[in-house]
PDB file of C-alpha atoms in Angstrom:
ATOM      1  CA  ASP F   1      -2.082   3.455 -17.927  1.00 68.00           C
ATOM      2  CA  THR F   2      -1.847   3.129 -14.148  1.00 72.00           C
ATOM      3  CA  GLU F   3       0.767   0.410 -14.084  1.00 93.00           C
ATOM      4  CA  VAL F   4       3.667   0.094 -11.695  1.00 97.00           C
ATOM      5  CA  THR F   5       5.950  -2.774 -12.671  1.00 97.00           C
ATOM      6  CA  GLN F   6       8.125  -4.572 -10.151  1.00 98.00           C
ATOM      7  CA  THR F   7      10.787  -7.135 -10.945  1.00 98.00           C
ATOM      8  CA  PRO F   8      11.481  -9.817 -10.050  1.00 98.00           C
ATOM      9  CA  LYS F   9       8.186 -11.210  -8.730  1.00 97.00           C
ATOM     10  CA  HIS F  10       9.981 -13.742  -6.555  1.00 98.00           C
ATOM     11  CA  LEU F  11      13.535 -13.740  -5.198  1.00 98.00           C
ATOM     12  CA  VAL F  12      15.428 -16.202  -3.029  1.00 97.00           C
ATOM     13  CA  MET F  13      18.784 -14.992  -1.778  1.00 96.00           C
ATOM     14  CA  GLY F  14      21.431 -16.087   0.677  1.00 94.00           C
ATOM     15  CA  MET F  15      22.565 -13.921   3.556  1.00 94.00           C
ATOM     16  CA  THR F  16      25.842 -13.127   1.808  1.00 93.00           C
ATOM     17  CA  ASN F  17      24.297 -12.239  -1.558  1.00 93.00           C
ATOM     18  CA  LYS F  18      23.775  -8.834  -3.128  1.00 97.00           C
ATOM     19  CA  LYS F  19      20.600  -8.364  -5.128  1.00 97.00           C
ATOM     20  CA  SER F  20      18.400  -5.527  -6.362  1.00 98.00           C
ATOM     21  CA  LEU F  21      14.671  -4.992  -6.667  1.00 98.00           C
ATOM     22  CA  LYS F  22      13.409  -2.815  -9.474  1.00 98.00           C
ATOM     23  CA  CYS F  23      10.295  -0.660  -9.805  1.00 98.00           C
ATOM     24  CA  GLU F  24       9.231   1.248 -12.922  1.00 98.00           C
ATOM     25  CA  GLN F  25       6.354   3.580 -13.780  1.00 97.00           C
ATOM     26  CA  HIS F  26       5.558   5.699 -16.808  1.00 94.00           C
ATOM     27  CA  MET F  27       2.732   7.814 -15.404  1.00 93.00           C
ATOM     28  CA  GLY F  28       4.900  10.882 -14.868  1.00 92.00           C
ATOM     29  CA  HIS F  29       4.657  10.454 -11.103  1.00 94.00           C
ATOM     30  CA  ARG F  30       7.385  12.245  -9.154  1.00 93.00           C
ATOM     31  CA  ALA F  31       6.886  10.494  -5.807  1.00 94.00           C
ATOM     32  CA  MET F  32       7.918   6.853  -5.384  1.00 96.00           C
ATOM     33  CA  TYR F  33       7.763   4.617  -2.339  1.00 96.00           C
ATOM     34  CA  TRP F  34       9.115   1.350  -0.947  1.00 98.00           C
ATOM     35  CA  TYR F  35       7.103  -0.678   1.557  1.00 98.00           C
ATOM     36  CA  LYS F  36       7.782  -3.904   3.404  1.00 98.00           C
ATOM     37  CA  GLN F  37       4.876  -6.202   4.286  1.00 98.00           C
ATOM     38  CA  LYS F  38       5.093  -9.212   6.575  1.00 97.00           C
ATOM     39  CA  ALA F  39       2.373 -11.849   6.602  1.00 95.00           C
ATOM     40  CA  LYS F  40      -0.929 -10.703   8.143  1.00 94.00           C
ATOM     41  CA  LYS F  41       0.446  -7.184   8.715  1.00 97.00           C
ATOM     42  CA  PRO F  42      -0.126  -3.898   6.882  1.00 97.00           C
ATOM     43  CA  PRO F  43       2.483  -2.450   4.526  1.00 97.00           C
ATOM     44  CA  GLU F  44       5.163  -0.541   6.444  1.00 96.00           C
ATOM     45  CA  LEU F  45       6.692   2.502   4.814  1.00 95.00           C
ATOM     46  CA  MET F  46      10.448   2.237   4.261  1.00 97.00           C
ATOM     47  CA  PHE F  47      11.480   5.053   1.902  1.00 96.00           C
ATOM     48  CA  VAL F  48       9.917   7.910  -0.052  1.00 95.00           C
ATOM     49  CA  TYR F  49      11.513   9.695  -2.999  1.00 96.00           C
ATOM     50  CA  SER F  50      10.167  13.027  -4.144  1.00 93.00           C
ATOM     51  CA  TYR F  51      11.517  14.471  -7.387  1.00 95.00           C
ATOM     52  CA  GLU F  52      14.285  11.853  -7.309  1.00 96.00           C
ATOM     53  CA  LYS F  53      15.477  12.949  -3.863  1.00 96.00           C
ATOM     54  CA  LEU F  54      15.147  10.826  -0.738  1.00 96.00           C
ATOM     55  CA  SER F  55      12.584  12.590   1.446  1.00 93.00           C
ATOM     56  CA  ILE F  56      11.681   9.929   4.005  1.00 91.00           C
ATOM     57  CA  ASN F  57      13.811   7.131   5.478  1.00 93.00           C
ATOM     58  CA  GLU F  58      11.908   5.320   8.205  1.00 92.00           C
ATOM     59  CA  SER F  59      15.095   4.323  10.089  1.00 92.00           C
ATOM     60  CA  VAL F  60      15.619   1.396   7.755  1.00 96.00           C
ATOM     61  CA  PRO F  61      18.818  -0.663   8.318  1.00 96.00           C
ATOM     62  CA  SER F  62      21.670   0.159   5.959  1.00 96.00           C
ATOM     63  CA  ARG F  63      21.541  -3.322   4.423  1.00 97.00           C
ATOM     64  CA  PHE F  64      18.644  -1.821   2.408  1.00 98.00           C
ATOM     65  CA  SER F  65      19.875   0.887   0.048  1.00 98.00           C
ATOM     66  CA  PRO F  66      17.385   2.756  -2.161  1.00 98.00           C
ATOM     67  CA  GLU F  67      18.237   4.492  -5.395  1.00 98.00           C
ATOM     68  CA  CYS F  68      16.183   6.654  -7.745  1.00 97.00           C
ATOM     69  CA  PRO F  69      18.266   7.085 -10.929  1.00 96.00           C
ATOM     70  CA  ASN F  70      15.510   8.887 -12.833  1.00 95.00           C
ATOM     71  CA  SER F  71      11.868   9.897 -12.501  1.00 92.00           C
ATOM     72  CA  SER F  72      10.578   6.541 -13.803  1.00 97.00           C
ATOM     73  CA  LEU F  73      12.774   4.099 -11.936  1.00 98.00           C
ATOM     74  CA  LEU F  74      13.264   3.116  -8.316  1.00 98.00           C
ATOM     75  CA  ASN F  75      15.684   0.462  -7.097  1.00 98.00           C
ATOM     76  CA  LEU F  76      16.193  -1.222  -3.751  1.00 98.00           C
ATOM     77  CA  HIS F  77      19.653  -2.697  -3.308  1.00 98.00           C
ATOM     78  CA  LEU F  78      19.914  -5.566  -0.831  1.00 98.00           C
ATOM     79  CA  HIS F  79      23.079  -6.740   0.910  1.00 96.00           C
ATOM     80  CA  ALA F  80      23.755  -9.007   3.875  1.00 95.00           C
ATOM     81  CA  LEU F  81      20.073  -9.534   4.633  1.00 96.00           C
ATOM     82  CA  GLN F  82      18.762 -11.602   7.508  1.00 97.00           C
ATOM     83  CA  PRO F  83      16.049 -14.292   7.394  1.00 97.00           C
ATOM     84  CA  GLU F  84      13.684 -11.884   9.201  1.00 97.00           C
ATOM     85  CA  ASP F  85      13.896  -9.590   6.155  1.00 98.00           C
ATOM     86  CA  SER F  86      11.860 -12.142   4.205  1.00 98.00           C
ATOM     87  CA  ALA F  87       8.671 -10.328   3.209  1.00 98.00           C
ATOM     88  CA  LEU F  88       6.649  -8.887   0.356  1.00 98.00           C
ATOM     89  CA  TYR F  89       8.288  -5.670  -0.894  1.00 98.00           C
ATOM     90  CA  LEU F  90       5.886  -3.243  -2.517  1.00 98.00           C
ATOM     91  CA  CYS F  91       6.620  -0.218  -4.647  1.00 98.00           C
ATOM     92  CA  ALA F  92       4.187   2.635  -5.246  1.00 96.00           C
ATOM     93  CA  SER F  93       4.119   5.902  -7.131  1.00 96.00           C
ATOM     94  CA  SER F  94       1.962   9.001  -6.999  1.00 94.00           C
ATOM     95  CA  PRO F  95       1.715  12.475  -8.509  1.00 90.00           C
ATOM     96  CA  PRO F  96       3.501  15.252  -6.651  1.00 74.00           C
ATOM     97  CA  ARG F  97       2.010  17.021  -3.660  1.00 73.00           C
ATOM     98  CA  GLY F  98      -0.682  19.595  -4.361  1.00 71.00           C
ATOM     99  CA  VAL F  99      -2.616  17.778  -7.062  1.00 67.00           C
ATOM    100  CA  ASN F 100      -4.622  14.539  -7.103  1.00 80.00           C
ATOM    101  CA  THR F 101      -2.118  12.404  -5.207  1.00 86.00           C
ATOM    102  CA  GLU F 102      -3.664   8.999  -5.810  1.00 92.00           C
ATOM    103  CA  ALA F 103      -1.018   6.326  -5.391  1.00 94.00           C
ATOM    104  CA  PHE F 104      -0.717   3.109  -7.374  1.00 95.00           C
ATOM    105  CA  PHE F 105       1.088  -0.034  -6.297  1.00 96.00           C
ATOM    106  CA  GLY F 106       3.064  -2.676  -8.106  1.00 97.00           C
ATOM    107  CA  GLN F 107       2.409  -6.386  -7.637  1.00 96.00           C
ATOM    108  CA  GLY F 108       5.327  -6.722  -5.250  1.00 97.00           C
ATOM    109  CA  THR F 109       8.459  -8.834  -4.957  1.00 98.00           C
ATOM    110  CA  ARG F 110       8.185 -11.788  -2.618  1.00 97.00           C
ATOM    111  CA  LEU F 111      11.635 -12.079  -1.015  1.00 98.00           C
ATOM    112  CA  THR F 112      12.940 -15.102   0.854  1.00 98.00           C
ATOM    113  CA  VAL F 113      16.280 -14.872   2.645  1.00 97.00           C
ATOM    114  CA  VAL F 114      17.889 -18.236   3.374  1.00 96.00           C
TER     115      VAL F 114
ATOM    116  CA  GLY L   1       3.161  11.224  11.932  1.00 81.00           C
ATOM    117  CA  ILE L   2      -0.509  10.561  11.392  1.00 87.00           C
ATOM    118  CA  GLN L   3      -2.058   7.540  13.109  1.00 92.00           C
ATOM    119  CA  VAL L   4      -4.580   5.446  11.168  1.00 96.00           C
ATOM    120  CA  GLU L   5      -6.911   2.982  12.874  1.00 97.00           C
ATOM    121  CA  GLN L   6      -9.307   0.573  11.194  1.00 98.00           C
ATOM    122  CA  SER L   7     -12.254  -1.346  12.544  1.00 98.00           C
ATOM    123  CA  PRO L   8     -13.339  -4.036  12.820  1.00 98.00           C
ATOM    124  CA  PRO L   9     -10.134  -6.086  12.484  1.00 98.00           C
ATOM    125  CA  ASP L  10     -12.095  -9.109  11.231  1.00 98.00           C
ATOM    126  CA  LEU L  11     -15.505  -9.428   9.642  1.00 97.00           C
ATOM    127  CA  ILE L  12     -17.339 -12.570   8.550  1.00 97.00           C
ATOM    128  CA  LEU L  13     -20.461 -12.234   6.409  1.00 96.00           C
ATOM    129  CA  GLN L  14     -22.879 -14.391   4.514  1.00 97.00           C
ATOM    130  CA  GLU L  15     -23.038 -13.755   0.796  1.00 98.00           C
ATOM    131  CA  GLY L  16     -25.551 -11.012   0.067  1.00 98.00           C
ATOM    132  CA  ALA L  17     -25.061  -9.140   3.334  1.00 98.00           C
ATOM    133  CA  ASN L  18     -23.993  -5.503   3.606  1.00 98.00           C
ATOM    134  CA  SER L  19     -21.049  -4.204   5.632  1.00 97.00           C
ATOM    135  CA  THR L  20     -19.392  -0.994   6.789  1.00 98.00           C
ATOM    136  CA  LEU L  21     -15.659  -0.673   7.386  1.00 98.00           C
ATOM    137  CA  ARG L  22     -14.284   2.292   9.303  1.00 98.00           C
ATOM    138  CA  CYS L  23     -11.011   4.211   9.145  1.00 98.00           C
ATOM    139  CA  ASN L  24     -10.153   6.832  11.788  1.00 97.00           C
ATOM    140  CA  PHE L  25      -7.185   9.150  11.425  1.00 94.00           C
ATOM    141  CA  SER L  26      -5.484  11.334  14.007  1.00 93.00           C
ATOM    142  CA  ASP L  27      -4.913  14.497  11.965  1.00 90.00           C
ATOM    143  CA  SER L  28      -6.175  16.316   8.903  1.00 87.00           C
ATOM    144  CA  VAL L  29      -5.575  14.491   5.644  1.00 87.00           C
ATOM    145  CA  ASN L  30      -4.840  15.603   2.095  1.00 85.00           C
ATOM    146  CA  ASN L  31      -5.035  12.069   0.740  1.00 90.00           C
ATOM    147  CA  LEU L  32      -7.159   9.139   1.879  1.00 95.00           C
ATOM    148  CA  GLN L  33      -7.297   5.933  -0.122  1.00 97.00           C
ATOM    149  CA  TRP L  34      -9.027   2.576   0.260  1.00 98.00           C
ATOM    150  CA  PHE L  35      -7.404  -0.570  -1.101  1.00 98.00           C
ATOM    151  CA  HIS L  36      -8.326  -4.228  -1.398  1.00 98.00           C
ATOM    152  CA  GLN L  37      -5.405  -6.631  -1.136  1.00 96.00           C
ATOM    153  CA  ASN L  38      -5.969  -9.830  -3.070  1.00 90.00           C
ATOM    154  CA  PRO L  39      -4.552 -13.229  -2.019  1.00 86.00           C
ATOM    155  CA  TRP L  40      -1.493 -12.669  -4.247  1.00 88.00           C
ATOM    156  CA  GLY L  41      -0.599  -9.444  -2.450  1.00 92.00           C
ATOM    157  CA  GLN L  42      -1.684  -6.962  -5.082  1.00 93.00           C
ATOM    158  CA  LEU L  43      -3.125  -3.751  -3.638  1.00 96.00           C
ATOM    159  CA  ILE L  44      -6.091  -2.762  -5.774  1.00 96.00           C
ATOM    160  CA  ASN L  45      -7.240   0.853  -5.700  1.00 96.00           C
ATOM    161  CA  LEU L  46     -10.846   1.181  -4.593  1.00 98.00           C
ATOM    162  CA  PHE L  47     -11.245   4.875  -3.835  1.00 97.00           C
ATOM    163  CA  TYR L  48      -9.188   8.048  -3.644  1.00 96.00           C
ATOM    164  CA  ILE L  49     -11.374  10.044  -1.264  1.00 96.00           C
ATOM    165  CA  PRO L  50      -9.829  12.808   0.897  1.00 93.00           C
ATOM    166  CA  SER L  51     -13.355  14.182   1.359  1.00 94.00           C
ATOM    167  CA  GLY L  52     -16.917  13.610   0.197  1.00 96.00           C
ATOM    168  CA  THR L  53     -18.687  10.531  -1.127  1.00 98.00           C
ATOM    169  CA  LYS L  54     -17.994   8.281  -4.097  1.00 98.00           C
ATOM    170  CA  GLN L  55     -19.670   5.180  -5.463  1.00 98.00           C
ATOM    171  CA  ASN L  56     -18.433   2.427  -7.723  1.00 97.00           C
ATOM    172  CA  GLY L  57     -20.918  -0.364  -8.285  1.00 97.00           C
ATOM    173  CA  ARG L  58     -21.625  -2.192  -5.019  1.00 98.00           C
ATOM    174  CA  LEU L  59     -18.940  -0.209  -3.210  1.00 98.00           C
ATOM    175  CA  SER L  60     -19.143   3.319  -1.902  1.00 98.00           C
ATOM    176  CA  ALA L  61     -17.028   5.432   0.412  1.00 98.00           C
ATOM    177  CA  THR L  62     -17.504   8.555   2.489  1.00 98.00           C
ATOM    178  CA  THR L  63     -14.827  10.663   4.149  1.00 97.00           C
ATOM    179  CA  VAL L  64     -15.787  13.270   6.753  1.00 96.00           C
ATOM    180  CA  ALA L  65     -12.492  15.111   6.983  1.00 92.00           C
ATOM    181  CA  THR L  66     -13.624  17.480   9.756  1.00 93.00           C
ATOM    182  CA  GLU L  67     -14.426  14.493  11.993  1.00 95.00           C
ATOM    183  CA  ARG L  68     -11.373  12.499  10.877  1.00 95.00           C
ATOM    184  CA  TYR L  69     -12.954   9.321   9.629  1.00 97.00           C
ATOM    185  CA  SER L  70     -13.776   7.483   6.446  1.00 98.00           C
ATOM    186  CA  LEU L  71     -16.248   4.669   5.810  1.00 98.00           C
ATOM    187  CA  LEU L  72     -16.252   1.982   3.139  1.00 98.00           C
ATOM    188  CA  TYR L  73     -19.616   0.389   2.365  1.00 98.00           C
ATOM    189  CA  ILE L  74     -19.930  -2.960   0.653  1.00 98.00           C
ATOM    190  CA  SER L  75     -23.435  -3.946  -0.410  1.00 98.00           C
ATOM    191  CA  SER L  76     -24.683  -7.375  -1.504  1.00 98.00           C
ATOM    192  CA  SER L  77     -21.319  -8.912  -0.682  1.00 97.00           C
ATOM    193  CA  GLN L  78     -19.900 -11.703  -2.824  1.00 97.00           C
ATOM    194  CA  THR L  79     -17.291 -14.349  -2.056  1.00 95.00           C
ATOM    195  CA  THR L  80     -14.889 -12.503  -4.347  1.00 94.00           C
ATOM    196  CA  ASP L  81     -15.016  -9.522  -1.954  1.00 96.00           C
ATOM    197  CA  SER L  82     -13.036 -11.579   0.567  1.00 95.00           C
ATOM    198  CA  GLY L  83      -9.583 -10.292   1.439  1.00 95.00           C
ATOM    199  CA  VAL L  84      -8.013  -7.503   3.410  1.00 98.00           C
ATOM    200  CA  TYR L  85      -9.182  -3.904   3.103  1.00 98.00           C
ATOM    201  CA  PHE L  86      -6.748  -1.131   3.970  1.00 98.00           C
ATOM    202  CA  CYS L  87      -7.075   2.601   4.252  1.00 97.00           C
ATOM    203  CA  ALA L  88      -3.992   4.785   3.876  1.00 96.00           C
ATOM    204  CA  ALA L  89      -3.612   8.477   4.630  1.00 92.00           C
ATOM    205  CA  ASN L  90      -1.591  11.429   3.434  1.00 80.00           C
ATOM    206  CA  ASN L  91       1.201  11.814   0.961  1.00 73.00           C
ATOM    207  CA  ASP L  92       3.476   9.383   2.800  1.00 79.00           C
ATOM    208  CA  MET L  93       0.667   6.773   2.637  1.00 84.00           C
ATOM    209  CA  ARG L  94       0.469   5.525   6.226  1.00 91.00           C
ATOM    210  CA  PHE L  95      -1.620   2.363   6.403  1.00 96.00           C
ATOM    211  CA  GLY L  96      -4.112   1.220   8.979  1.00 97.00           C
ATOM    212  CA  ALA L  97      -3.898  -2.363  10.263  1.00 98.00           C
ATOM    213  CA  GLY L  98      -6.625  -3.478   7.861  1.00 98.00           C
ATOM    214  CA  THR L  99      -9.953  -5.281   8.039  1.00 98.00           C
ATOM    215  CA  ARG L 100      -9.917  -8.943   7.040  1.00 97.00           C
ATOM    216  CA  LEU L 101     -13.243  -9.705   5.349  1.00 97.00           C
ATOM    217  CA  THR L 102     -14.479 -13.244   4.784  1.00 96.00           C
ATOM    218  CA  VAL L 103     -17.668 -13.715   2.751  1.00 96.00           C
ATOM    219  CA  LYS L 104     -19.168 -17.188   3.049  1.00 97.00           C
ATOM    220  CA  PRO L 105     -21.357 -18.727   0.326  1.00 95.00           C
TER     221      PRO L 105
END
């Protein structure tokens, strides 16, 4: 099973709302990632968790707050977003460094901020 | 961090033609992957190939780590091959800008 599950698939939120994106994997991967992808652009790395600890934060605004409560689950909490934050948000997971580190992606959450 | 460059940015082919997509990277890699992004945004794994050559049906890939590039070959292209092809490098999965492939019937 190489499945990474993201929910919800679509989300429309107002600029004053608080919402969360969820990502789940059961492959035993200990690295998990959040990416943001705008139309006709490549995925841009936002955050990396390694063994449930935040290891990379690509200077992402604080209105995006990641959380990794356990080795299977990754959340992205959203608060006070702007319309320019509308994008496809992708989650990925991979085995830890030092072994076959092939990453697998979820189907993404398409976010619209109104 | 590592820089990843892909070429060409756009490629238009007739069905049945062959193509080569290139990925250059600025430093040594311990992970190099090729993906195909479908129209719904799903990134589909094509190859995990930090070095060497692999084949899967009409697709094959070669990474020459010492010269810092990887190639994706598509033979006998089909309209369903259309989409964007990305390479991504290293454990923090830095993406190139992609190659947008259009295969015409």
